[in-house]
Tab-separated table of N, CA and C in Angstrom:
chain	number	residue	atom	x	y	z
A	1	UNK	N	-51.099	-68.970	-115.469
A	1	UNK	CA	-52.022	-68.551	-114.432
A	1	UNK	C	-51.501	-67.330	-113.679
A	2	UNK	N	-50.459	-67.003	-114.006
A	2	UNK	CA	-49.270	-65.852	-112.628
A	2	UNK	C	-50.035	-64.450	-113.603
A	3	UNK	N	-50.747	-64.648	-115.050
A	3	UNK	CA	-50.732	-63.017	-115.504
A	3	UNK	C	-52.432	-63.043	-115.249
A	4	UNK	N	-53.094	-63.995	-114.646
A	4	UNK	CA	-54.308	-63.125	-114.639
A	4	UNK	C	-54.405	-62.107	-113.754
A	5	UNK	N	-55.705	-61.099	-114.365
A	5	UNK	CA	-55.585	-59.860	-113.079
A	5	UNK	C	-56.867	-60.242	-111.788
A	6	UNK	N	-56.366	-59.599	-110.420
A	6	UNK	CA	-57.098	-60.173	-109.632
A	6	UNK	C	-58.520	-60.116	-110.023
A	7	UNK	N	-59.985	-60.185	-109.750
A	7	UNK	CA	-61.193	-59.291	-109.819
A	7	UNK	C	-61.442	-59.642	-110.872
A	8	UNK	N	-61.190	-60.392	-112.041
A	8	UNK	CA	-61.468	-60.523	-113.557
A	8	UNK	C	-62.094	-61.477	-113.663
A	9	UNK	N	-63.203	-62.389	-114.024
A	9	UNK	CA	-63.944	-63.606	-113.975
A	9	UNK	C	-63.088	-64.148	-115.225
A	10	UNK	N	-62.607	-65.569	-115.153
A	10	UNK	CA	-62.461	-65.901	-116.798
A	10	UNK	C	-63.008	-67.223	-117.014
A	11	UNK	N	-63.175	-67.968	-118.128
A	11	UNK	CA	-63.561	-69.192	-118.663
A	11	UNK	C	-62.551	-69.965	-119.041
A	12	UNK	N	-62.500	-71.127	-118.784
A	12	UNK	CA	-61.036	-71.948	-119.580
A	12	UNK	C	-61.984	-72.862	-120.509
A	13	UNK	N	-61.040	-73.064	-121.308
A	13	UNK	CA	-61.128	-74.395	-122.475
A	13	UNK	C	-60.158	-75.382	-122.586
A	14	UNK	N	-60.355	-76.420	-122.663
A	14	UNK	CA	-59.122	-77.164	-122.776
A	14	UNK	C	-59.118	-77.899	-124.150
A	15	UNK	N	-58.004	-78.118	-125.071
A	15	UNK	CA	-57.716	-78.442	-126.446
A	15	UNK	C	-56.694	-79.295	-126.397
A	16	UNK	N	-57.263	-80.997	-126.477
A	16	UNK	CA	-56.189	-82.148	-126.833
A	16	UNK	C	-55.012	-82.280	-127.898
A	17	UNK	N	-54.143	-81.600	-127.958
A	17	UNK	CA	-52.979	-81.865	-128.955
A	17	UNK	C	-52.302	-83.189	-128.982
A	18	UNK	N	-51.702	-83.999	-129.693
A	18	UNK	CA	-50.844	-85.057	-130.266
A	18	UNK	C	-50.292	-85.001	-131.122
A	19	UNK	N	-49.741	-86.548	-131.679
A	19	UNK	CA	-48.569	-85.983	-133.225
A	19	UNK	C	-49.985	-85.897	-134.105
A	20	UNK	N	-51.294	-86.188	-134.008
A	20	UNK	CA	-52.131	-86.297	-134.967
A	20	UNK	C	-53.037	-84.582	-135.427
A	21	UNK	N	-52.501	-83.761	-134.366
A	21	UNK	CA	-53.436	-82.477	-134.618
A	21	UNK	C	-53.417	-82.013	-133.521
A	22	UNK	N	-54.506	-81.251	-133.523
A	22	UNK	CA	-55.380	-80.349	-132.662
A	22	UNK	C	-56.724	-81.163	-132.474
A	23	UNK	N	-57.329	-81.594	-131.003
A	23	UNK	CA	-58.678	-81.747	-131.001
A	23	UNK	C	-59.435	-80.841	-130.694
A	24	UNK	N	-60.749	-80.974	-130.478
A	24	UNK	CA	-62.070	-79.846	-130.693
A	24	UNK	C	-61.761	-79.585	-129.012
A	25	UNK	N	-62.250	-78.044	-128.961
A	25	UNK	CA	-61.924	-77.366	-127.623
A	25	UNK	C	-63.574	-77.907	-126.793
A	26	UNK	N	-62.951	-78.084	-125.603
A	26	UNK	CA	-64.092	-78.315	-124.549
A	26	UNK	C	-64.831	-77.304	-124.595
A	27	UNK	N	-66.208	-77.668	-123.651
A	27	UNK	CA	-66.910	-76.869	-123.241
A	27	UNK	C	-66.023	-75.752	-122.129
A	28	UNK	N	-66.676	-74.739	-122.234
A	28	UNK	CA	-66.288	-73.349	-121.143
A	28	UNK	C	-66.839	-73.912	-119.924
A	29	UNK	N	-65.560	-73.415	-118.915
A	29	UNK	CA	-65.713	-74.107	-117.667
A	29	UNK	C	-66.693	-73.050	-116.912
A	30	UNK	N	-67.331	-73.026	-115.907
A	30	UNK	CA	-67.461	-72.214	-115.177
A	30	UNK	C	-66.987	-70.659	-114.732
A	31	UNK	N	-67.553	-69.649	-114.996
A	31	UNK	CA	-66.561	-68.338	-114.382
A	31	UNK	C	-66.032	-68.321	-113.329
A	32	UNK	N	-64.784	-68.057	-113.371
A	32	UNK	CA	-63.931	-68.289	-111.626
A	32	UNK	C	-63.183	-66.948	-112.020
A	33	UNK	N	-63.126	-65.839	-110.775
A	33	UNK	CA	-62.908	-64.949	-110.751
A	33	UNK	C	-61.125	-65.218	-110.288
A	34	UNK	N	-60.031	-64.366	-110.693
A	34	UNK	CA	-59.022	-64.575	-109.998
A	34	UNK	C	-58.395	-63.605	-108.853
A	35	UNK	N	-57.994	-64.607	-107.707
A	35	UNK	CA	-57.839	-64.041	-106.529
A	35	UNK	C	-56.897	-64.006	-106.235
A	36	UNK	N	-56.371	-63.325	-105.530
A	36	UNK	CA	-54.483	-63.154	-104.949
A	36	UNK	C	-54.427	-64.494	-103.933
A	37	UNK	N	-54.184	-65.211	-103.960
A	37	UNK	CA	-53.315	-66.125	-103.271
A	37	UNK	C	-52.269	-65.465	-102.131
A	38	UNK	N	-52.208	-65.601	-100.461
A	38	UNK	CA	-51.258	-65.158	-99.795
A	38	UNK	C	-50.213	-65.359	-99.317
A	39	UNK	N	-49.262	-65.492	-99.717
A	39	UNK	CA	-48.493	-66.894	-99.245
A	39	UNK	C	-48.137	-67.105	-98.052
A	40	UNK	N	-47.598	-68.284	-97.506
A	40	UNK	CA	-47.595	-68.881	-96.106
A	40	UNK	C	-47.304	-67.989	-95.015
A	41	UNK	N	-46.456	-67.206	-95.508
A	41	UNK	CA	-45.456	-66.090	-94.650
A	41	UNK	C	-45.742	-65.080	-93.889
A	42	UNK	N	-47.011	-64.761	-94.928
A	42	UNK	CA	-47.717	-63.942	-94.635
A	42	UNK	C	-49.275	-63.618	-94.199
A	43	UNK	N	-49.024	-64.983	-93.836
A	43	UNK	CA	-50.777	-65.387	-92.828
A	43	UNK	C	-50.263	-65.253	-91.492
A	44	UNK	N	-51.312	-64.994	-90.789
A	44	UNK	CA	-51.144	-64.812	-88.762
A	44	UNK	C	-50.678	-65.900	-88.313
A	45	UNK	N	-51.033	-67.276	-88.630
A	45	UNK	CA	-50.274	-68.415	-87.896
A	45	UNK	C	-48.770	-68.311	-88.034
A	46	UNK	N	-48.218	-67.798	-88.885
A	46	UNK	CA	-46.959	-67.724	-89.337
A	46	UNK	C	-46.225	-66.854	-88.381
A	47	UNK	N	-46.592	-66.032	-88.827
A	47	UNK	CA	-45.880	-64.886	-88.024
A	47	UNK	C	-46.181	-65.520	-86.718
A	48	UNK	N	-47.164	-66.010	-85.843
A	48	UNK	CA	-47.369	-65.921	-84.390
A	48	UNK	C	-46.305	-67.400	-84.182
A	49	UNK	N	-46.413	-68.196	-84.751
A	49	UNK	CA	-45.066	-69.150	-84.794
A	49	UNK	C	-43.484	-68.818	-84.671
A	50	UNK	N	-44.015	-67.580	-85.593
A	50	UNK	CA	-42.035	-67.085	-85.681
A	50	UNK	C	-41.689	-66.344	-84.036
A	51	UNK	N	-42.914	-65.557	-83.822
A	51	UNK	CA	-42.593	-65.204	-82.765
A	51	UNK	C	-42.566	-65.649	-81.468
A	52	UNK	N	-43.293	-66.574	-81.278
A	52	UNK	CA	-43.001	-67.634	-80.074
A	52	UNK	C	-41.595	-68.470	-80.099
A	53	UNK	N	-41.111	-68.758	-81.071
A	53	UNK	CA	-40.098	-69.262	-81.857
A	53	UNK	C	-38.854	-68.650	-81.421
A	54	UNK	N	-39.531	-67.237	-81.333
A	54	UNK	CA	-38.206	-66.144	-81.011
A	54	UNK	C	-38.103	-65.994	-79.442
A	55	UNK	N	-39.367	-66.001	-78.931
A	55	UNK	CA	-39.609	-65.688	-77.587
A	55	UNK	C	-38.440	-66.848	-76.969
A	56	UNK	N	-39.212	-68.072	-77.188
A	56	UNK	CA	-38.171	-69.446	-76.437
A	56	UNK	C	-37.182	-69.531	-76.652
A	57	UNK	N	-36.724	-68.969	-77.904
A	57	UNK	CA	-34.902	-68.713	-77.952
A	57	UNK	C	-34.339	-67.914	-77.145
A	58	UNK	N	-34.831	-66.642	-77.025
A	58	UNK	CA	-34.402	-65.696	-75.572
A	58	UNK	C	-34.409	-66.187	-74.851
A	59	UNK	N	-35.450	-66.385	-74.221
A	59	UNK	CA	-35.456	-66.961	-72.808
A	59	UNK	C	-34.659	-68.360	-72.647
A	60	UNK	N	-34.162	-69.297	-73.464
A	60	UNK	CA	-33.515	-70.179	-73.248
A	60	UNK	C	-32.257	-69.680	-73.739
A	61	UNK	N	-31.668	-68.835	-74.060
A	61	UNK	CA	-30.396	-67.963	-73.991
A	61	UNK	C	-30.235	-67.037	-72.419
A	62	UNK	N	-31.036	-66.653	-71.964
A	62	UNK	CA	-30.973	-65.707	-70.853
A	62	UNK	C	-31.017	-67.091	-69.758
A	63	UNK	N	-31.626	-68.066	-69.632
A	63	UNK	CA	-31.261	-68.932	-68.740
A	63	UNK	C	-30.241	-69.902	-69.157
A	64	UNK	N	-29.473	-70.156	-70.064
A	64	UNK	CA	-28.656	-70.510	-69.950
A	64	UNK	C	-27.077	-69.710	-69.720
A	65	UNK	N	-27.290	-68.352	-70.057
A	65	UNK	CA	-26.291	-67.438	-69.053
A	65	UNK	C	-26.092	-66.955	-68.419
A	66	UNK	N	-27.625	-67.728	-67.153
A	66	UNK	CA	-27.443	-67.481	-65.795
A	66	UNK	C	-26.996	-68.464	-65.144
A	67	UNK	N	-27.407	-69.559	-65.466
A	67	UNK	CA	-26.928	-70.711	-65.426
A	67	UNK	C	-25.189	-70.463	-64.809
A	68	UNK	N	-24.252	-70.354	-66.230
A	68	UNK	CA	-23.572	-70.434	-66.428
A	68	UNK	C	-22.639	-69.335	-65.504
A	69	UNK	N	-23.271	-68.788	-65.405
A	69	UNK	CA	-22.800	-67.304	-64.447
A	69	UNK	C	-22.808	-67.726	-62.962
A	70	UNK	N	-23.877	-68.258	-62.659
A	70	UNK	CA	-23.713	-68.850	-61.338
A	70	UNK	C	-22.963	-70.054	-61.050
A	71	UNK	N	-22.502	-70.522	-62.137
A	71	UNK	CA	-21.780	-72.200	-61.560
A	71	UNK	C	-20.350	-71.375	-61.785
A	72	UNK	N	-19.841	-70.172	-62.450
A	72	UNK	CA	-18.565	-69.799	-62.321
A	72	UNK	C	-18.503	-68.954	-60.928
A	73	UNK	N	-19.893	-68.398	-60.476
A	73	UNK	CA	-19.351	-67.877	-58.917
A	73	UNK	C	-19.350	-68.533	-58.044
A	74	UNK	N	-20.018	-70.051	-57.742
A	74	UNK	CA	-19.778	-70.885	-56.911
A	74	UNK	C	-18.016	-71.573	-57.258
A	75	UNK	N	-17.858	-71.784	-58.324
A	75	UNK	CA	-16.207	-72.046	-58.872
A	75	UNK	C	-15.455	-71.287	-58.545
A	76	UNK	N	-15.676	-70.379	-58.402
A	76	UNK	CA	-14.301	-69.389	-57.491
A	76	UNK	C	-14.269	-69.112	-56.030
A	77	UNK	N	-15.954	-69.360	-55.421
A	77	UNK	CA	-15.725	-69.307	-54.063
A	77	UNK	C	-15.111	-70.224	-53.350
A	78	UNK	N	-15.299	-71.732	-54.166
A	78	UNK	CA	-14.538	-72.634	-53.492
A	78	UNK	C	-12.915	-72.665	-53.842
A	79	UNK	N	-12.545	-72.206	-54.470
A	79	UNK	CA	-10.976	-72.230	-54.829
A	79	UNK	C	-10.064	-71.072	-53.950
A	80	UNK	N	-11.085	-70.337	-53.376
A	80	UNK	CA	-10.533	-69.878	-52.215
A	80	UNK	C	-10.400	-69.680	-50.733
């Protein structure tokens, strides 16, 4: 299925093989044109996931090294 070309209508048949032969080919299916498939990665939900994804990692990096910044300047005011 990976070599059809996009835009091309085709027909399938299907043909029962066993240890006894070859059986008689089906009827032609319907024309179904082939279409590019997009993969996950590259649809809008995706991307808008990755980037919210990214957003809440910053911001829960930038508050946790303020955090951290302020409990070391209260730690030194009292030690002196």
């Amino acid at each position: 299925m990976d070599i059809l070309k996009q835009g091309v209508s085709y027909d399938f048949r299907v043909i029962g093989v066993n240890d006894y032969g070859y059986g008689s080919p089906s009827q032609p299916s319907p024309s179904i044109s082939a279409q590019k498939v997009a993969p996950f990665y590259e649809e809008w939900w995706f991307l808008v996931v990755v980037a919210l994804v990214g957003l809440i990692f910053i911001l829960l990096l930038v508050f946790i090294l303020i955090i951290r910044g302020q409990s070391k300047k209260y730690a030194k005011k009292s030690d002196s």
